[in-house]
Coordinates of C-alpha atoms (C1' of nucleotides) in Angstrom, one line a residue:
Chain A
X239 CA -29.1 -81.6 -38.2
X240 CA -31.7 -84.1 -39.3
X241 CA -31.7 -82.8 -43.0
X242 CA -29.2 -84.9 -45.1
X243 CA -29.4 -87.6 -47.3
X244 CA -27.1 -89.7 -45.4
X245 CA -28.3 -89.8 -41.8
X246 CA -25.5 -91.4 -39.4
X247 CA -26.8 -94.0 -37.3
X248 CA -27.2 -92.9 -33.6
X249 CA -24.0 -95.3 -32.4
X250 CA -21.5 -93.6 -35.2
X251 CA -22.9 -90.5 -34.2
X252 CA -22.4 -90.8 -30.7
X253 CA -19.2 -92.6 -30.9
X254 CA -17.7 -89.7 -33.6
X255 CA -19.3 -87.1 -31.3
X256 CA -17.0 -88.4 -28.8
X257 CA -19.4 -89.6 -26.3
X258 CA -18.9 -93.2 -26.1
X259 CA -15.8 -94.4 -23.3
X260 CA -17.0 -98.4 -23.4
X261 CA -20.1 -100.5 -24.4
X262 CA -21.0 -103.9 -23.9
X263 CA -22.2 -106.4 -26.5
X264 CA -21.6 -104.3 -29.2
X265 CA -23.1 -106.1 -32.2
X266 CA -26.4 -106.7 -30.0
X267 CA -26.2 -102.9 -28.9
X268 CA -26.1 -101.6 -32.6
X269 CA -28.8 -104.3 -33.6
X270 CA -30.8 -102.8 -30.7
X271 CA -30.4 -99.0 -31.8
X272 CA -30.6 -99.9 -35.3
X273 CA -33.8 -101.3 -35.0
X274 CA -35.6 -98.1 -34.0
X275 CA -37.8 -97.2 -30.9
X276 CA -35.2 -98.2 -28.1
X277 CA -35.5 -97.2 -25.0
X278 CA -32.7 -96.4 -23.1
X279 CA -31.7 -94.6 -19.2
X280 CA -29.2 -92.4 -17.7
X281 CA -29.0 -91.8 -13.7
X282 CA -29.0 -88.1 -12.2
X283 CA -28.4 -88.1 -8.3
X284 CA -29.9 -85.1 -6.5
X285 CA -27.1 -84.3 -4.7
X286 CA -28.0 -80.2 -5.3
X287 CA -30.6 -78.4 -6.6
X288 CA -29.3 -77.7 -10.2
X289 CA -27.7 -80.3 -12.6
X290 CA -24.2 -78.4 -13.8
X291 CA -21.8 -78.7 -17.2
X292 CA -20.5 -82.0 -16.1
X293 CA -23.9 -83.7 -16.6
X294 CA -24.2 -82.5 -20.5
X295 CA -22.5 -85.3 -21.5
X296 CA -25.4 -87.9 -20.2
X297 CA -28.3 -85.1 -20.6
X298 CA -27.1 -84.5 -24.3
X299 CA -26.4 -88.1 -25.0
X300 CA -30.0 -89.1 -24.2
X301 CA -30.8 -86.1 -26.5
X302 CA -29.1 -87.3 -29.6
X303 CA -31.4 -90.9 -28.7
X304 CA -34.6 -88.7 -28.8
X305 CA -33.6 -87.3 -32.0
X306 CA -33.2 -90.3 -33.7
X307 CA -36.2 -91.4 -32.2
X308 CA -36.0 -93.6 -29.6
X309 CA -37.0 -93.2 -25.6
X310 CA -34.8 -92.1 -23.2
X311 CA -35.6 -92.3 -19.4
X312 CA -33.7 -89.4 -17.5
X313 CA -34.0 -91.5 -14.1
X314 CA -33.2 -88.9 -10.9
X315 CA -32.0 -90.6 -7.8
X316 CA -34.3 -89.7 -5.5
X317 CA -34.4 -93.3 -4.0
X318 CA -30.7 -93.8 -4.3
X319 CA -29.4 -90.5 -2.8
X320 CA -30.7 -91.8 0.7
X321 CA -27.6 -94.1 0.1
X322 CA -24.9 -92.5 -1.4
X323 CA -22.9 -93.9 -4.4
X324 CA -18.9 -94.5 -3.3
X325 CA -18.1 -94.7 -6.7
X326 CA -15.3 -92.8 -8.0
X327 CA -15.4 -90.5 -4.2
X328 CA -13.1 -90.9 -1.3
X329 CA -15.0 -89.8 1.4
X330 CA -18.5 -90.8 2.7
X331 CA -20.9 -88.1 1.4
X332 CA -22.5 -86.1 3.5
X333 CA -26.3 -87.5 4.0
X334 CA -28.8 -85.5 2.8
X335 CA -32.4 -85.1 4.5
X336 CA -35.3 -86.2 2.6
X337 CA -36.3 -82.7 2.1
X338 CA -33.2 -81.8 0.9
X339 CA -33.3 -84.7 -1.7
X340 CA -36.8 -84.2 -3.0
X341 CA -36.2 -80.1 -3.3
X342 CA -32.9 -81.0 -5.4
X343 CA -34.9 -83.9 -7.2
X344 CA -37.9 -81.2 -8.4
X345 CA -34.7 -78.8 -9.4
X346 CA -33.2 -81.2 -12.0
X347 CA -37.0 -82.3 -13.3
X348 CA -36.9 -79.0 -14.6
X349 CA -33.6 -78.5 -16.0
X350 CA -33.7 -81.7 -17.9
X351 CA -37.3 -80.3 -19.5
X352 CA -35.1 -77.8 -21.3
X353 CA -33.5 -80.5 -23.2
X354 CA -35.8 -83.5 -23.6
X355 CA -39.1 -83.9 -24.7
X356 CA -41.3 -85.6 -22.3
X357 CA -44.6 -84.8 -24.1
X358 CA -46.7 -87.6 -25.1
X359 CA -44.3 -90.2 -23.5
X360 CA -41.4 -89.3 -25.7
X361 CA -39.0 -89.7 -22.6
X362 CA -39.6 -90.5 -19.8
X363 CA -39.0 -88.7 -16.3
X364 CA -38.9 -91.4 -13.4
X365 CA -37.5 -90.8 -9.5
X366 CA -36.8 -94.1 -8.6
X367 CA -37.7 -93.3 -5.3
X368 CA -41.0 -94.4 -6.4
X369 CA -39.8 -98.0 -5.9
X370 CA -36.8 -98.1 -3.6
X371 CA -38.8 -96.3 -0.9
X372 CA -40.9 -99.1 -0.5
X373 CA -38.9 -102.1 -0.4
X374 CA -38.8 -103.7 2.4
X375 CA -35.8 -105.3 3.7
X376 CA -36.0 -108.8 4.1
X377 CA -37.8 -109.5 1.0
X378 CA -35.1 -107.3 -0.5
X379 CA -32.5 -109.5 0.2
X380 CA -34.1 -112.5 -0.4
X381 CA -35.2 -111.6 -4.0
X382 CA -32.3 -109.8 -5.3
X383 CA -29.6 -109.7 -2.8
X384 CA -28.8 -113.4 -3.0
X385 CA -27.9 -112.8 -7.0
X386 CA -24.9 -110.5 -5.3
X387 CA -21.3 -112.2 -4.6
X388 CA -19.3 -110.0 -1.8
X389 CA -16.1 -111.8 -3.6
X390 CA -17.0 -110.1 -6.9
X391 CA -18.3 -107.0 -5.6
X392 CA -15.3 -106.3 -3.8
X393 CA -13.0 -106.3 -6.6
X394 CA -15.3 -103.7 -8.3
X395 CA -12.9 -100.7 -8.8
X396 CA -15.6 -98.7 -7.1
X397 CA -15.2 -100.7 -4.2
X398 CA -11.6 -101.5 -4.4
X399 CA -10.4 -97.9 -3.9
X400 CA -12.4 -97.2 -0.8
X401 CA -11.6 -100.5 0.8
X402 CA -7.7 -100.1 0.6
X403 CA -8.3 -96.2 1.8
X404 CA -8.0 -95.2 4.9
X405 CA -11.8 -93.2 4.8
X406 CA -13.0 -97.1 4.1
X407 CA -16.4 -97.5 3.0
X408 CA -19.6 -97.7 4.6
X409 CA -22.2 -100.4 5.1
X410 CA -24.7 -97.9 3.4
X411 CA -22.3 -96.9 0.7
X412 CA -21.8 -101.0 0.1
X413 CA -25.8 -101.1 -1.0
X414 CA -26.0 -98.8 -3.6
X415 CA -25.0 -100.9 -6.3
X416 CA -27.9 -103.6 -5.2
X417 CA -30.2 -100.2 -5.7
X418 CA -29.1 -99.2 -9.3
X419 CA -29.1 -102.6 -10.5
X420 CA -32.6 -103.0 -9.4
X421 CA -33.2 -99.6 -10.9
X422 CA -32.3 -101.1 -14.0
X423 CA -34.1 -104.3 -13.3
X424 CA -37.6 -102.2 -13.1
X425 CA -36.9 -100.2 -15.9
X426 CA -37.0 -103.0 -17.9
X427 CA -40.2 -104.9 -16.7
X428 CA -41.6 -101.5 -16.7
X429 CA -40.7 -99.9 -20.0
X430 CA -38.8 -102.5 -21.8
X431 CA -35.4 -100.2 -21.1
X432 CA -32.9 -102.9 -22.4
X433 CA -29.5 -99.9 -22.1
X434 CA -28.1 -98.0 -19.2
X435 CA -25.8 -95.6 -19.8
X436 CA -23.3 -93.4 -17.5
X437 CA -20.2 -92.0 -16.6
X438 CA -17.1 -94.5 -16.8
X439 CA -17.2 -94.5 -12.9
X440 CA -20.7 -96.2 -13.6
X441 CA -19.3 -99.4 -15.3
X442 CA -19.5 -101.3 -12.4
X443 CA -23.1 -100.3 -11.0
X444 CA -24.3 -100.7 -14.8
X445 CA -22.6 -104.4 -15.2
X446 CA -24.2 -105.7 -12.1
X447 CA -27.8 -105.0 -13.5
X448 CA -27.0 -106.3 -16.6
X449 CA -26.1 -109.9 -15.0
X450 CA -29.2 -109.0 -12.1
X451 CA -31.2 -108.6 -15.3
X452 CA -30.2 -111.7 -17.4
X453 CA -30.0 -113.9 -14.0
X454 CA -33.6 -112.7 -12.9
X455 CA -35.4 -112.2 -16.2
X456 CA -33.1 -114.8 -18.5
X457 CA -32.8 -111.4 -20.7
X458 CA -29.9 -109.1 -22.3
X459 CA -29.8 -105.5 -21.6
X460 CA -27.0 -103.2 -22.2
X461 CA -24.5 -100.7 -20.8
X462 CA -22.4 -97.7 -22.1
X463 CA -20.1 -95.4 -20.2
X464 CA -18.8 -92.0 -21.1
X465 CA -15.6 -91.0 -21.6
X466 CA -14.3 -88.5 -18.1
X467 CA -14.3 -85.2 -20.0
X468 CA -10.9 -83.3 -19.3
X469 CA -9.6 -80.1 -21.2
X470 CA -6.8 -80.2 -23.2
X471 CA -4.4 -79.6 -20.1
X472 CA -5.6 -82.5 -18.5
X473 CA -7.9 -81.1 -15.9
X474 CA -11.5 -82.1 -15.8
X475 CA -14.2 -80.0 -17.3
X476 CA -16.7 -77.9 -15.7
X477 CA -15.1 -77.0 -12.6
X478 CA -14.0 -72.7 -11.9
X479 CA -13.0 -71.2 -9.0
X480 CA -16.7 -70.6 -7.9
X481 CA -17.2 -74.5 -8.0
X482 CA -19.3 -76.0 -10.8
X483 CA -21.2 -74.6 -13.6
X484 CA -24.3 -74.6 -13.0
X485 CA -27.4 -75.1 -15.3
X486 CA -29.9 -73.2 -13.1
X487 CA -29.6 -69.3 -14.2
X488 CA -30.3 -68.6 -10.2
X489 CA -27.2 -70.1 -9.6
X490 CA -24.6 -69.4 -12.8
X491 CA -26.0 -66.7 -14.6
X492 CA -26.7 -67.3 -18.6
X493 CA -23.8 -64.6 -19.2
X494 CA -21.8 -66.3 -16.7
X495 CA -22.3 -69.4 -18.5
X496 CA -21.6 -68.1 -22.0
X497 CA -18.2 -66.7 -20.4
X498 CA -17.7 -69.8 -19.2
X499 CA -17.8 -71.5 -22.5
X500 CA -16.2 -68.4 -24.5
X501 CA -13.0 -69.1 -22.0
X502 CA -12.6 -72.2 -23.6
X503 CA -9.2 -73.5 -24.5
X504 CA -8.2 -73.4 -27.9
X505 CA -7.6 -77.1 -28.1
X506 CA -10.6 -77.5 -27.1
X507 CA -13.2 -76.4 -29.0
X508 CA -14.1 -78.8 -32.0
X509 CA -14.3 -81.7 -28.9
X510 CA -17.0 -79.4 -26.7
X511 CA -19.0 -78.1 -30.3
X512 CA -19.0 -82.1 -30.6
X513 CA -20.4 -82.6 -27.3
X514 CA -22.2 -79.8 -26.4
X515 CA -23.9 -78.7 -29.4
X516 CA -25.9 -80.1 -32.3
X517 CA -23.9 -78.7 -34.8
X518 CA -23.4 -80.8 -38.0
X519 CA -20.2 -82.4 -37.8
X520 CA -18.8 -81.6 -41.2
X521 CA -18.9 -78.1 -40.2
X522 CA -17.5 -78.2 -36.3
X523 CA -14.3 -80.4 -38.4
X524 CA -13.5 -77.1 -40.4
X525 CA -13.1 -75.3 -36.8
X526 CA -9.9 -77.6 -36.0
X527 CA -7.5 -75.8 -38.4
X528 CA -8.7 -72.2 -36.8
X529 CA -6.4 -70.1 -34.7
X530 CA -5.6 -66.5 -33.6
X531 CA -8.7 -63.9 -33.9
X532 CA -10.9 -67.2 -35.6
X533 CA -10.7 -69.2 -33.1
X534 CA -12.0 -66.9 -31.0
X535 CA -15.2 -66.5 -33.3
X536 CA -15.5 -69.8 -33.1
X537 CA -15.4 -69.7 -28.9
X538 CA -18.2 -67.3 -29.4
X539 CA -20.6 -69.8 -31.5
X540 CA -19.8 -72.6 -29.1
X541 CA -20.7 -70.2 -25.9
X542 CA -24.0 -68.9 -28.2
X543 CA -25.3 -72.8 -29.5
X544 CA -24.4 -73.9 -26.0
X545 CA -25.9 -71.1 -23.7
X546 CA -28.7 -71.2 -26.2
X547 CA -29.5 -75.0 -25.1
X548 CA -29.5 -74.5 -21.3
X549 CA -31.5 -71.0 -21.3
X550 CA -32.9 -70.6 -24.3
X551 CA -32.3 -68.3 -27.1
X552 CA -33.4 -64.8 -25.7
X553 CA -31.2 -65.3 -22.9
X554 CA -28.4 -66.2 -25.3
X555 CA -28.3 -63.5 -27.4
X556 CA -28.5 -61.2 -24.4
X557 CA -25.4 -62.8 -23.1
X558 CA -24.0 -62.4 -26.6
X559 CA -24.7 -58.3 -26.5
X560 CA -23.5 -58.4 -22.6
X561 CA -20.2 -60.0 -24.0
X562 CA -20.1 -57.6 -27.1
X563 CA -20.2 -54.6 -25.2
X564 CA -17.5 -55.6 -22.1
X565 CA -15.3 -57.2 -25.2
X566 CA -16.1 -55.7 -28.3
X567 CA -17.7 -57.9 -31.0
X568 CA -16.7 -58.8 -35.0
X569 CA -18.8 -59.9 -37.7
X570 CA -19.3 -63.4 -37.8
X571 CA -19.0 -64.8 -41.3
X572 CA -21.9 -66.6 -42.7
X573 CA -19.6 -69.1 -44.0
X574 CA -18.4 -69.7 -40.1
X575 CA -20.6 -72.6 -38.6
X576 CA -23.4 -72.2 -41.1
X577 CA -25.5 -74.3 -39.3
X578 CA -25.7 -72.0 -36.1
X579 CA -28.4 -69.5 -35.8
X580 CA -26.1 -66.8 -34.0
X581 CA -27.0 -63.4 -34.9
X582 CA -23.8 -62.5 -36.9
X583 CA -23.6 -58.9 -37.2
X584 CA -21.4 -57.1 -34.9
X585 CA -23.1 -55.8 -31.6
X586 CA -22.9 -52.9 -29.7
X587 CA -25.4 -52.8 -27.1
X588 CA -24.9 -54.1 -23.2
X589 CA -27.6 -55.4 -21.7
X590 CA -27.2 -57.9 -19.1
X591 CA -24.1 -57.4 -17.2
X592 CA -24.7 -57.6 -13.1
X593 CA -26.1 -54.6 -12.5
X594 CA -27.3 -52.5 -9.2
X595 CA -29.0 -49.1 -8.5
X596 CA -27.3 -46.3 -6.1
X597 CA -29.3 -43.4 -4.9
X598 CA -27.8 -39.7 -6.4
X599 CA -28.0 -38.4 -3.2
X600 CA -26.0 -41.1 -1.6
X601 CA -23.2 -40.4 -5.1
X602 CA -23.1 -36.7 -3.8
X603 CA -20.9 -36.9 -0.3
X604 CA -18.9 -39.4 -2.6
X605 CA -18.2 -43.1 -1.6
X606 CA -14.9 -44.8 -0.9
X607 CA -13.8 -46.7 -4.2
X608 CA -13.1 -49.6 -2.2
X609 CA -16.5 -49.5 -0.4
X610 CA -18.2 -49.4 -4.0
X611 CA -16.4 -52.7 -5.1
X612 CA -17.5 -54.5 -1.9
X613 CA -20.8 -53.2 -2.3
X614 CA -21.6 -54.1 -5.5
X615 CA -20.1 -57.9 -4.4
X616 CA -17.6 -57.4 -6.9
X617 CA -14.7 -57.8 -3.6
X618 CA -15.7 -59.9 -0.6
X619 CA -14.2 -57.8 2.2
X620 CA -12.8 -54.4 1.7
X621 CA -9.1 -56.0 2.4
X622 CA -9.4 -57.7 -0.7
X623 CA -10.8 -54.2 -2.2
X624 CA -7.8 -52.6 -1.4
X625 CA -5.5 -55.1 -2.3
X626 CA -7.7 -55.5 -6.0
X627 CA -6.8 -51.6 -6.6
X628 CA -3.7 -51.8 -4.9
X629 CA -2.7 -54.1 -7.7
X630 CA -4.1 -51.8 -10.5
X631 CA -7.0 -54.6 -11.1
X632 CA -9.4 -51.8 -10.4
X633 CA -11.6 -49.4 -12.8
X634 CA -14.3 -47.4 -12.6
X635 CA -15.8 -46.3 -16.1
X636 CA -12.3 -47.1 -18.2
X637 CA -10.1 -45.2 -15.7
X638 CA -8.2 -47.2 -13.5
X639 CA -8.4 -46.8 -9.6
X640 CA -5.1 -45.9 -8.1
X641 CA -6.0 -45.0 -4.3
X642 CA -8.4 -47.0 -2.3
X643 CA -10.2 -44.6 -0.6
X644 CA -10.0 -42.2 -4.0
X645 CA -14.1 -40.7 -3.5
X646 CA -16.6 -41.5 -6.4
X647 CA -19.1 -38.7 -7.0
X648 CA -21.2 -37.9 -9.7
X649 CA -18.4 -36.1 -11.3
X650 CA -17.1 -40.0 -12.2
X651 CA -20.9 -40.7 -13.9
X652 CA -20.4 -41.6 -17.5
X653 CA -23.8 -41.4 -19.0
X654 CA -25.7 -42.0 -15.6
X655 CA -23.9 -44.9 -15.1
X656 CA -20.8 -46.2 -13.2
X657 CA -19.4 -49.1 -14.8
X658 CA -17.3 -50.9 -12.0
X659 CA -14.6 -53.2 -13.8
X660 CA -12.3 -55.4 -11.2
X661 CA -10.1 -57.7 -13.5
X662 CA -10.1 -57.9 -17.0
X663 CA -13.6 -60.1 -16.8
X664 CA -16.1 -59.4 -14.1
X665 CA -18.1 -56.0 -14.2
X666 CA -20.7 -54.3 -12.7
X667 CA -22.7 -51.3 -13.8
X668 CA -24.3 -49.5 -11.2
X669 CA -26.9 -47.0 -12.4
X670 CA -27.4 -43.7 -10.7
X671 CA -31.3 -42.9 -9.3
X672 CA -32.2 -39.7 -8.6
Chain B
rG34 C1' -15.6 -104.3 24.0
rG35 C1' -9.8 -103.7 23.7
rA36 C1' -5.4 -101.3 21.4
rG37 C1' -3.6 -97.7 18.3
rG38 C1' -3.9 -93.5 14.7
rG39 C1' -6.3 -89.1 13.3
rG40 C1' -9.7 -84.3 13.0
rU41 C1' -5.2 -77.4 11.3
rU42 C1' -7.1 -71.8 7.4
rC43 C1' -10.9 -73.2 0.1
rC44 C1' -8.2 -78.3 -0.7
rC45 C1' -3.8 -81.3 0.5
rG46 C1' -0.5 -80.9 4.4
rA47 C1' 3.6 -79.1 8.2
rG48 C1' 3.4 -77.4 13.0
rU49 C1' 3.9 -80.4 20.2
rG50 C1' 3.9 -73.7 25.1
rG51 C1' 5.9 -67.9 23.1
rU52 C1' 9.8 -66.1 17.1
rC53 C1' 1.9 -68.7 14.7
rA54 C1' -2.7 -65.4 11.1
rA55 C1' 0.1 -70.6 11.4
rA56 C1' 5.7 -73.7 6.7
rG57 C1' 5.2 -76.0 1.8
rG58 C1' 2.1 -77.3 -2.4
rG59 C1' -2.4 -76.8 -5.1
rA60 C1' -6.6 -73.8 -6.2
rA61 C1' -8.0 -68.8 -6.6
rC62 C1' -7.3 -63.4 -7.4
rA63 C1' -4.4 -59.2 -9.6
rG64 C1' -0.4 -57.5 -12.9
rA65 C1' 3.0 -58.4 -17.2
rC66 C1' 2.7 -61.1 -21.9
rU67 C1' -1.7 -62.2 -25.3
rG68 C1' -6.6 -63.4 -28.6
rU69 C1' -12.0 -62.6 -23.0
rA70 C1' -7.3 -69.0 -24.5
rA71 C1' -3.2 -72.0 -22.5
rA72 C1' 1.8 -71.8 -20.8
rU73 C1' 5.3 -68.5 -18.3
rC74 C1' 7.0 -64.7 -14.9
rU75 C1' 5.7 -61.2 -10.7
rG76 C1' 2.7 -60.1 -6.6
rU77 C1' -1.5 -61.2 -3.3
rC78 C1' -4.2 -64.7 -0.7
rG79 C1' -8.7 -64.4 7.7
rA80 C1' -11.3 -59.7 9.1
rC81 C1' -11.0 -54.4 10.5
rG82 C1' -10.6 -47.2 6.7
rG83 C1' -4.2 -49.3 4.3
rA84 C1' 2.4 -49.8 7.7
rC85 C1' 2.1 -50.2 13.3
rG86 C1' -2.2 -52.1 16.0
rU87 C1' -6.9 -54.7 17.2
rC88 C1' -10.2 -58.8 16.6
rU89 C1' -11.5 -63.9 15.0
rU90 C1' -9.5 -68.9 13.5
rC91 C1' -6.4 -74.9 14.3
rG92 C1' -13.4 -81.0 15.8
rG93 C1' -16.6 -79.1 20.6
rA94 C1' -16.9 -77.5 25.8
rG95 C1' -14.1 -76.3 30.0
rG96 C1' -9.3 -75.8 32.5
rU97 C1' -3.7 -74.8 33.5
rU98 C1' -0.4 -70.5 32.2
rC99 C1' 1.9 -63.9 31.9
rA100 C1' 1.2 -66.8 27.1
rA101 C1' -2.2 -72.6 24.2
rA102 C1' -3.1 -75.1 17.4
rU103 C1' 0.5 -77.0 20.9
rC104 C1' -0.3 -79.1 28.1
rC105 C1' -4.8 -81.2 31.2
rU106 C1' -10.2 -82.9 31.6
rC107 C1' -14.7 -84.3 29.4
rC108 C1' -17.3 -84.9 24.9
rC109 C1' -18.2 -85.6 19.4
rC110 C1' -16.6 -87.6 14.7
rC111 C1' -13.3 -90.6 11.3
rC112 C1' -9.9 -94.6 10.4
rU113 C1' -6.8 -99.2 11.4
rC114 C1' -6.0 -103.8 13.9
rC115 C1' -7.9 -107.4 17.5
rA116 C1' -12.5 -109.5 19.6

RNA sequence: GGAGGGGUUCCCGAGUGGUCAAAGGGAACAGACUGUAAAUCUGUCGACGGACGUCUUCGGAGGUUCAAAUCCUCCCCCCUCCA
């Protein structure tokens, strides 16, 4: 995406990408981006041990900055989670133990490695734990707590929503913006970082360092929020049934992940290539008109560019085969997305669907159906076994379970293999030892 | 410190002695329809070798009763108002 005569500037780019909700000082902002080697920050809080879909936006924002050259600073909360941001929740989170907060802060270091460059300082990884842990109260408040009106804070949407609930909002809760503004504050005397940016629940936090900053240093710095990503029928992004979407393969497997993206809706797609791929724009714009058995190819390059990002491309194309064999697979078109490096001929070949081993011996008395499907974790508890095959939602190898306690022996082997299919989506192929 | 309100199954939320494994909604799961989409319709939705039955669950611990989510005692947590 860097070849091109015509290189957009990192703002357009951003803002056409559809990752820019609000700014401040806009002409300053461009003239500040324009002007090459910015340095800029977005906020992770370690509130688990994985980063998950909904953090793409700021991970691949600050990845778009590094590739047109400036410095981003991926800044993880490990200070701040102590406290607890109120923003945009309606309950008091649950505190976390410092253990818990530095395992989840080492987590996300790693993640974010998979997208940023940190070599030879070309971002930045900071915890600001490294300066919240030490300050010391009274000087605290003295030195940067006096710049902070209650009036004005309370008006804060942040604030506002909590105070006129009936949860209320905690004293602790009531200190984090002091904390991220001072985040912000030492990011600039430390690395010149003159923009924060974050979700749109963040505009608050972000506004009160920019007037900590210009009342402590005399000095402009910038904010930027992103838009709340929802899909098209108004629900937010990145949330199943199993909870998030997780980066961490331990967590949400890379062919979980791919499926996850492959499920996307249909009016859908163009916005998430935009977001969560570096595809060139002029090509994602021809995906808009698609429809029927297209846009489903096009599904398929999203869930390959995007699972390629977060795992990397052998794990991608082994989600790709995975999906080709459960699904079937089609030629993709060179002229489809030229810009992705998808391997476009159709695929046969499974290779890394959940799998499990079973001992022959064990095959030979013959197991319970049921007892198969909660072994192989495909059923939580046999009821729901039963009822899955009651309901005809059960097959093993293509033919479709009709009793629950029907036995499986080796007579049901299809090539050494049982391939245990409960829905139309999740599988298991349990392979037979001898 | 005082007064009041509240803690129910994944979430919201009804339920004030048996008819409660607990209304209703959401989420989820399965089926039909499809395109591995959405919407819609139907069914399911604590556990246990399926119905009957048994066991576990309504903040925690005890108690009353043939019977407790419901009554009593103590404790924990949250909120509101007053100080």
């Amino acid at each position: 995406m860097l070849r091109g005569e015509k290189r957009m500037n990192v703002l357009d780019e951003l803002k056409t990408r559809g990752f820019i909700e609000n700014t401040t000082h806009d002409k300053e902002l461009e003239d500040y981006l324009n002007n090459g080697n910015a340095t800029m920050y977005v906020g992770f809080d370690p509130t688990a041990s994985s980063l998950h879909v909904g953090h793409l936006i700021p991970i691949m924002s600050l990845a778009h900055m590094q590739r047109h050259g400036h410095r981003p600073i991926a800044l993880v909360g490990g200070g701040t989670a102590r406290i607890g941001d109120p923003s945009g929740r309606s309950e008091l989170r649950q505190m976390m133990t410092y253990e818990t907060i530095e395992g989840n802060v080492a987590g996300i270091k790693k993640q974010l490695s998979h997208f940023l460059d940190f070599t030879g300082g070309k971002a930045i990884l900071a915890n600001n734990a490294d300066w919240l842990a030490k300050l010391e109260y009274i000087p605290f408040l003295r030195e940067i707590g006096r710049h902070f009106s209650v009036n004005r804070m309370i008006k804060f949407e942040s604030y506002k929503q909590r105070l006129h609930s009936d949860e209320g909002l905690n004293f602790i809760e009531f200190n984090y913006m002091l904390l991220q503004s001072y985040d912000f504050l030492n990011l600039f005397d430390t690395y010149s970082c003159r923009l924060q940016m974050g979700g749109s629940d963040q505009w608050g936090n972000i506004v009160a360092g920019i007037e900590l900053t210009r009342k402590m240093r005399q000095e402009t710095v910038f904010g930027m929020t992103f838009p709340l990503i929802t899909k098209s029928d108004g629900s937010k992004m990145g949330k199943t049934a199993k909870g998030a979407v997780w980066l961490d393969p331990e967590k949400t497997s890379p062919y979980e992940y791919f499926q996850f993206w492959v499920n996307t809706q249909d009016g859908d797609v163009a916005k998430f290539m935009k977001l969560f791929t570096f595809l060139p724009l002029d090509e994602i714009v021809t995906v808009e008109t698609f429809q029927d058995a297209d846009i489903n190819l096009a599904k398929t390059i999203l869930a390959y560019e995007a699972t390629k990002l977060a795992h990397g491309e052998v794990e991608a194309k082994k989600a790709l085969a995975a999906a080709a064999s459960m699904f079937g697979s089609r030629e993709i078109p060179a002229t489809l997305l030229p810009a992705s490096t998808i391997p476009r001929k159709a695929l046969q070949t499974s290779t890394s669907v959940p799998s499990s081993s079973l001992d022959a011996a064990e095959l030979a008395q013959g197991i319970p159906a049921f007892k198969l499907f909660v072994s192989t974790g495909l059923c939580t508890s046999g009821g729901e076994a039963k009822r899955l095959i009651k309901q005809g939602g059960a097959s093993i190898n293509d033919t479709k379970i009709t009793q629950f306690d029907q036995m499986i022996t080796a007579g049901n082997m299809d090539d050494g293999t049982l391939l245990l299919k409960a829905g139309k989506k999740r599988f298991h192929k349990i392979t037979i030892t001898q």
